[in-house]
Coordinates of C-alpha atoms in Angstrom, one line a residue:
X29 CA 20.9 34.6 41.3
X30 CA 23.5 33.4 43.8
X31 CA 25.5 35.0 46.6
X32 CA 29.1 34.2 45.8
X33 CA 32.3 34.7 47.8
X34 CA 35.3 35.5 45.6
X35 CA 38.5 35.4 47.6
X36 CA 41.6 37.2 46.1
X37 CA 38.9 39.5 44.5
X38 CA 41.5 42.4 43.9
X39 CA 43.7 40.0 41.9
X40 CA 43.9 39.6 38.2
X41 CA 41.5 36.6 37.8
X42 CA 39.4 37.5 40.8
X43 CA 38.6 41.0 39.5
X44 CA 37.5 39.8 36.1
X45 CA 35.5 36.9 37.6
X46 CA 33.7 39.3 39.9
X47 CA 32.8 41.7 37.1
X48 CA 31.3 38.9 35.1
X49 CA 29.3 37.5 37.9
X50 CA 27.9 41.0 38.7
X51 CA 27.1 41.6 35.1
X52 CA 24.8 38.6 35.0
X53 CA 23.1 39.5 38.2
X54 CA 24.9 37.6 41.0
X55 CA 25.6 39.1 44.4
X56 CA 29.3 39.0 45.0
X57 CA 31.3 39.4 48.3
X58 CA 35.0 39.8 47.7
X59 CA 37.9 39.4 50.3
X60 CA 41.4 40.4 49.7
X61 CA 44.3 41.2 52.0
X62 CA 45.6 43.8 49.6
X63 CA 49.2 42.8 50.2
X64 CA 52.2 44.4 48.4
X65 CA 53.5 41.4 46.5
X66 CA 53.1 43.8 43.5
X67 CA 52.0 47.5 43.4
X68 CA 48.9 48.0 45.5
X69 CA 47.9 50.7 43.1
X70 CA 46.8 48.2 40.6
X71 CA 44.8 46.3 43.1
X72 CA 43.1 49.4 44.4
X73 CA 42.3 50.5 40.8
X74 CA 40.6 47.0 40.1
X75 CA 38.7 47.3 43.4
X76 CA 37.5 50.8 42.7
X77 CA 35.7 49.7 39.5
X78 CA 34.1 46.8 41.5
X79 CA 32.9 49.1 44.2
X80 CA 30.8 51.0 41.7
X81 CA 28.4 48.0 41.5
X82 CA 25.7 48.0 44.2
X83 CA 25.6 44.1 44.3
X84 CA 29.3 44.1 45.3
X85 CA 30.7 44.1 48.9
X86 CA 34.2 44.3 49.7
X87 CA 35.9 42.9 52.9
X88 CA 39.6 43.7 53.6
X89 CA 40.9 40.6 55.3
X90 CA 43.0 37.4 55.2
X91 CA 41.7 33.9 54.4
X92 CA 44.0 32.6 57.1
X93 CA 42.2 34.5 59.9
X94 CA 40.5 31.8 61.7
X95 CA 38.2 34.2 63.6
X96 CA 37.2 36.7 60.9
X97 CA 36.6 34.2 58.0
X98 CA 34.0 32.1 59.9
X99 CA 32.3 35.1 61.1
X100 CA 32.1 36.4 57.4
X101 CA 30.6 33.0 56.3
X102 CA 28.1 32.9 59.3
X103 CA 26.9 36.5 58.3
X104 CA 26.7 36.3 54.7
X105 CA 25.4 32.7 54.0
X106 CA 27.2 32.2 50.7
X107 CA 25.7 29.8 48.1
X108 CA 29.0 29.2 46.4
X109 CA 32.7 30.1 46.9
X110 CA 35.5 30.6 44.5
X111 CA 38.9 30.6 46.2
X112 CA 41.4 32.4 44.1
X113 CA 43.4 34.0 47.1
X114 CA 46.9 32.6 47.1
X115 CA 50.6 33.7 47.3
X116 CA 51.3 33.5 43.6
X117 CA 54.6 33.2 41.7
X118 CA 56.9 30.2 41.2
X119 CA 60.2 32.1 41.6
X120 CA 59.0 34.1 44.7
X121 CA 58.4 30.8 46.5
X122 CA 62.2 30.1 46.4
X123 CA 62.7 33.4 48.2
X124 CA 59.8 33.5 50.7
X125 CA 58.5 30.0 51.4
X126 CA 56.5 31.0 54.5
X127 CA 54.2 33.3 52.5
X128 CA 53.2 30.3 50.6
X129 CA 52.6 28.2 53.6
X130 CA 50.5 30.8 55.3
X131 CA 48.2 31.6 52.4
X132 CA 48.1 28.5 50.2
X133 CA 47.9 25.9 53.0
X134 CA 46.8 27.6 56.3
X135 CA 44.5 29.9 54.3
X136 CA 43.1 27.2 52.2
X137 CA 42.4 24.9 55.2
X138 CA 40.4 27.8 56.7
X139 CA 38.3 28.1 53.5
X140 CA 37.6 24.4 53.6
X141 CA 36.5 24.5 57.2
X142 CA 34.2 27.4 56.6
X143 CA 32.6 25.5 53.5
X144 CA 32.1 22.5 55.7
X145 CA 30.4 24.3 58.6
X146 CA 28.3 26.8 56.6
X147 CA 26.5 24.8 53.9
X148 CA 28.5 25.8 50.8
X149 CA 26.8 24.4 47.7
X150 CA 30.1 24.3 45.7
X151 CA 33.7 25.3 46.1
X152 CA 35.7 26.2 43.1
X153 CA 39.4 26.7 43.8
X154 CA 42.6 27.5 41.8
X155 CA 45.1 24.9 41.3
X156 CA 47.9 25.4 38.8
X157 CA 49.6 23.7 35.7
X158 CA 52.8 24.0 37.9
X159 CA 51.7 20.7 39.5
X160 CA 52.9 18.8 36.4
X161 CA 56.4 19.8 37.2
X162 CA 58.9 18.6 34.7
X163 CA 56.6 16.3 33.0
X164 CA 57.8 15.6 29.5
X165 CA 54.7 13.8 28.2
X166 CA 52.4 16.4 26.5
X167 CA 49.7 17.6 26.5
X168 CA 49.4 17.5 30.3
X169 CA 46.4 15.4 31.2
X170 CA 44.6 15.2 34.6
X171 CA 45.4 11.6 34.8
X172 CA 49.2 12.2 34.7
X173 CA 51.3 11.6 37.8
X174 CA 51.9 15.0 39.6
X175 CA 54.0 13.7 42.5
X176 CA 57.2 15.6 41.6
X177 CA 56.8 19.3 41.9
X178 CA 59.8 21.6 41.2
X179 CA 58.7 24.5 43.4
X180 CA 57.1 25.1 46.7
X181 CA 54.2 27.0 44.9
X182 CA 53.5 23.8 42.9
X183 CA 53.7 21.6 46.1
X184 CA 51.0 23.9 47.8
X185 CA 48.7 23.6 44.8
X186 CA 48.9 19.8 44.8
X187 CA 48.3 20.0 48.5
X188 CA 45.1 22.0 47.9
X189 CA 43.8 19.3 45.7
X190 CA 44.4 16.6 48.2
X191 CA 42.9 18.7 51.0
X192 CA 39.7 19.5 48.9
X193 CA 39.4 15.9 48.0
X194 CA 39.6 14.8 51.5
X195 CA 37.0 17.4 52.7
X196 CA 34.5 16.7 49.9
X197 CA 34.6 13.0 50.7
X198 CA 34.3 13.5 54.5
X199 CA 31.9 16.3 54.6
X200 CA 29.8 15.9 51.5
X201 CA 30.1 19.1 49.8
X202 CA 31.2 19.5 46.0
X203 CA 34.6 21.0 45.2
X204 CA 36.4 21.5 41.9
X205 CA 40.0 22.4 41.3
X206 CA 40.9 24.2 38.2
X207 CA 44.6 23.9 37.0
X208 CA 45.2 27.3 35.5
X209 CA 47.7 27.6 32.7
X210 CA 49.4 30.9 31.8
X211 CA 46.6 33.6 31.9
X212 CA 47.1 36.9 30.4
X213 CA 45.0 40.0 29.3
X214 CA 44.1 43.6 30.5
X215 CA 44.7 44.2 34.3
X216 CA 47.3 41.5 34.4
X217 CA 49.8 40.9 37.1
X218 CA 52.9 43.1 36.8
X219 CA 55.2 40.1 37.7
X220 CA 54.0 38.1 34.8
X221 CA 55.8 38.0 31.4
X222 CA 53.4 40.1 29.3
X223 CA 53.5 43.1 31.6
X224 CA 57.3 42.7 32.2
X225 CA 57.9 42.5 28.5
X226 CA 55.5 45.3 27.5
X227 CA 57.0 47.6 30.2
X228 CA 60.6 46.9 29.1
X229 CA 59.7 47.6 25.5
X230 CA 57.8 50.8 26.3
X231 CA 60.7 52.0 28.5
X232 CA 63.5 51.1 26.1
X233 CA 65.0 48.6 28.4
X234 CA 66.1 45.0 27.7
X235 CA 63.9 42.0 28.6
X236 CA 65.1 38.9 30.1
X237 CA 64.4 35.8 28.1
X238 CA 65.0 32.6 30.2
X239 CA 66.2 29.4 28.9
X240 CA 67.4 31.4 25.9
X241 CA 63.9 31.6 24.6
X242 CA 63.5 27.9 24.4
X243 CA 60.1 27.8 26.3
X244 CA 56.7 27.2 25.5
X245 CA 53.6 28.3 27.4
X246 CA 49.9 27.6 27.0
X247 CA 48.9 31.2 27.1
X248 CA 45.1 31.7 27.7
X249 CA 43.2 34.9 27.5
X250 CA 41.4 36.0 30.7
X251 CA 37.9 36.1 29.2
X252 CA 38.2 32.5 28.2
X253 CA 39.4 31.6 31.7
X254 CA 36.5 33.4 33.4
X255 CA 33.9 31.7 31.1
X256 CA 35.4 28.3 32.1
X257 CA 35.3 29.2 35.9
X258 CA 31.6 30.3 35.6
X259 CA 30.7 27.1 33.7
X260 CA 32.2 25.0 36.4
X261 CA 30.8 27.1 39.2
X262 CA 27.3 26.6 37.7
X263 CA 27.6 22.9 37.1
X264 CA 25.2 20.8 39.0
X265 CA 27.3 17.7 39.4
X266 CA 30.9 16.7 39.3
X267 CA 30.6 13.1 38.5
X268 CA 30.2 12.8 34.8
X269 CA 33.4 10.9 34.5
X270 CA 32.6 8.5 37.3
X271 CA 35.5 9.6 39.3
X272 CA 36.2 7.7 42.5
X273 CA 35.0 10.7 44.6
X274 CA 32.1 12.1 42.7
X275 CA 32.2 15.2 45.0
X276 CA 35.6 16.4 44.0
X277 CA 37.0 16.9 40.5
X278 CA 40.0 18.6 39.0
X279 CA 40.2 20.1 35.5
X280 CA 42.8 21.7 33.2
X281 CA 41.7 25.1 32.1
X282 CA 43.9 26.4 29.3
X283 CA 44.0 27.2 25.6
X284 CA 45.5 23.8 24.6
X285 CA 47.7 25.5 22.1
X286 CA 51.2 26.2 23.4
X287 CA 53.1 29.2 22.0
X288 CA 56.8 29.5 21.7
X289 CA 58.0 32.3 24.0
X290 CA 59.9 34.1 21.2
X291 CA 56.6 34.1 19.1
X292 CA 54.8 35.6 22.1
X293 CA 57.3 38.3 22.5
X294 CA 57.2 39.0 18.7
X295 CA 53.4 39.4 19.1
X296 CA 53.9 42.0 21.8
X297 CA 56.4 43.8 19.6
X298 CA 54.1 43.9 16.7
X299 CA 51.3 45.3 18.8
X300 CA 53.5 47.9 20.4
X301 CA 55.2 48.8 17.2
X302 CA 58.7 48.5 18.6
X303 CA 61.5 45.7 18.9
X304 CA 62.6 44.5 22.3
X305 CA 66.2 44.3 23.3
X306 CA 66.7 40.8 24.6
X307 CA 69.0 39.3 27.2
X308 CA 69.3 35.6 27.0
X309 CA 69.2 33.9 30.4
X310 CA 69.5 30.4 31.7
X311 CA 66.5 28.4 33.1
X312 CA 65.4 29.7 36.5
X313 CA 65.0 27.4 39.5
X314 CA 61.5 26.1 39.7
X315 CA 60.7 27.0 36.1
X316 CA 59.7 24.4 33.6
X317 CA 60.4 24.0 29.8
X318 CA 56.7 23.9 28.7
X319 CA 53.1 23.8 29.6
X320 CA 50.4 22.3 27.4
X321 CA 46.9 21.7 28.6
X322 CA 44.8 18.8 27.6
X323 CA 41.3 20.3 28.1
X324 CA 39.2 17.4 26.7
X325 CA 37.5 16.7 30.0
X326 CA 36.5 20.4 30.6
X327 CA 35.3 20.6 26.9
X328 CA 33.2 17.3 27.3
X329 CA 31.8 18.0 30.8
X330 CA 31.3 21.8 30.8
X331 CA 31.2 22.7 27.1
X332 CA 34.3 24.9 27.6
X333 CA 36.1 26.0 24.4
X334 CA 38.6 29.0 24.3
X335 CA 37.9 31.3 21.4
X336 CA 40.2 34.3 21.7
X337 CA 43.3 34.1 19.4
X338 CA 46.7 35.1 20.6
X339 CA 46.7 38.1 18.3
X340 CA 43.3 39.2 19.4
X341 CA 44.3 38.7 23.0
X342 CA 47.6 40.6 22.8
X343 CA 46.0 43.4 21.0
X344 CA 43.4 43.9 23.9
X345 CA 46.2 43.5 26.5
X346 CA 48.3 46.2 24.8
X347 CA 45.4 48.5 24.3
X348 CA 44.9 48.4 28.1
X349 CA 48.6 48.6 28.9
X350 CA 49.0 51.8 27.1
X351 CA 46.8 53.3 29.8
X352 CA 48.5 51.4 32.7
X353 CA 51.1 54.0 33.8
X354 CA 48.4 55.6 36.1
X355 CA 48.5 52.2 38.1
X356 CA 52.1 52.4 38.8
X357 CA 53.2 50.1 35.9

């Protein structure tokens, strides 16, 4: 049993991760600022389920708070930390850049400082497939160059990797970055394609299909993602690949099976029993044509292997979605 801090605990991935950690007997402290980037009702509903567990404690706060976060670390004595708190969304970073600077850079620096000073055994943090930018070589490998981000969001995630590498090297605590590919499933974010598509189909409204549908995404079901995070969190070492800095490592975590956007939409249509009206749109600033994870290293080092098929995953997502109007969706 470990005491684990999960930042962004009321978010999509944070909620599912906390549930799994609690189920296996860990003590979980969650922090979230409960911002209104999307409907707070959904965050509050996730949180209400977690609060039913006696081994869960919630703290409303912001990871960029340089007074409150160190006090939390000093009080709780965390064994491990999973940093999922971040301002999310590629397109929103075009409109509101300072939200990304405050959360993804200032906030992450604060987390690193706390891990440094309070004896954290392992920091696992969210990076993103967006760091690969417009790379045309597929599948994306951790060894690829990632120096040309096409959005500020991607730039902040690459910065997180550099910052964590620096801190692990200087202060000798292990950290692992996970480059998440497109995650979907029950309790998903309303600004992500699955909820947007399902909502439009339910309401009889058209859906916007960017780049005229000529896009591919490495859609990965939430249960597979959570299993991967826990495998990494539990790992005793990060140096199986003899990386130059054995205390810091970065892994892709995805399905390694990209799906055409139009096929993904068709799967949602099938599950909902209704066709979508589609409006074809051009590519949006900051978007990329495709994402495709090479997960060989995570499979080799951690035994990670996604097992939920797209049909099964969409079926579970739609089953939940049909109950989701109560959460403001």
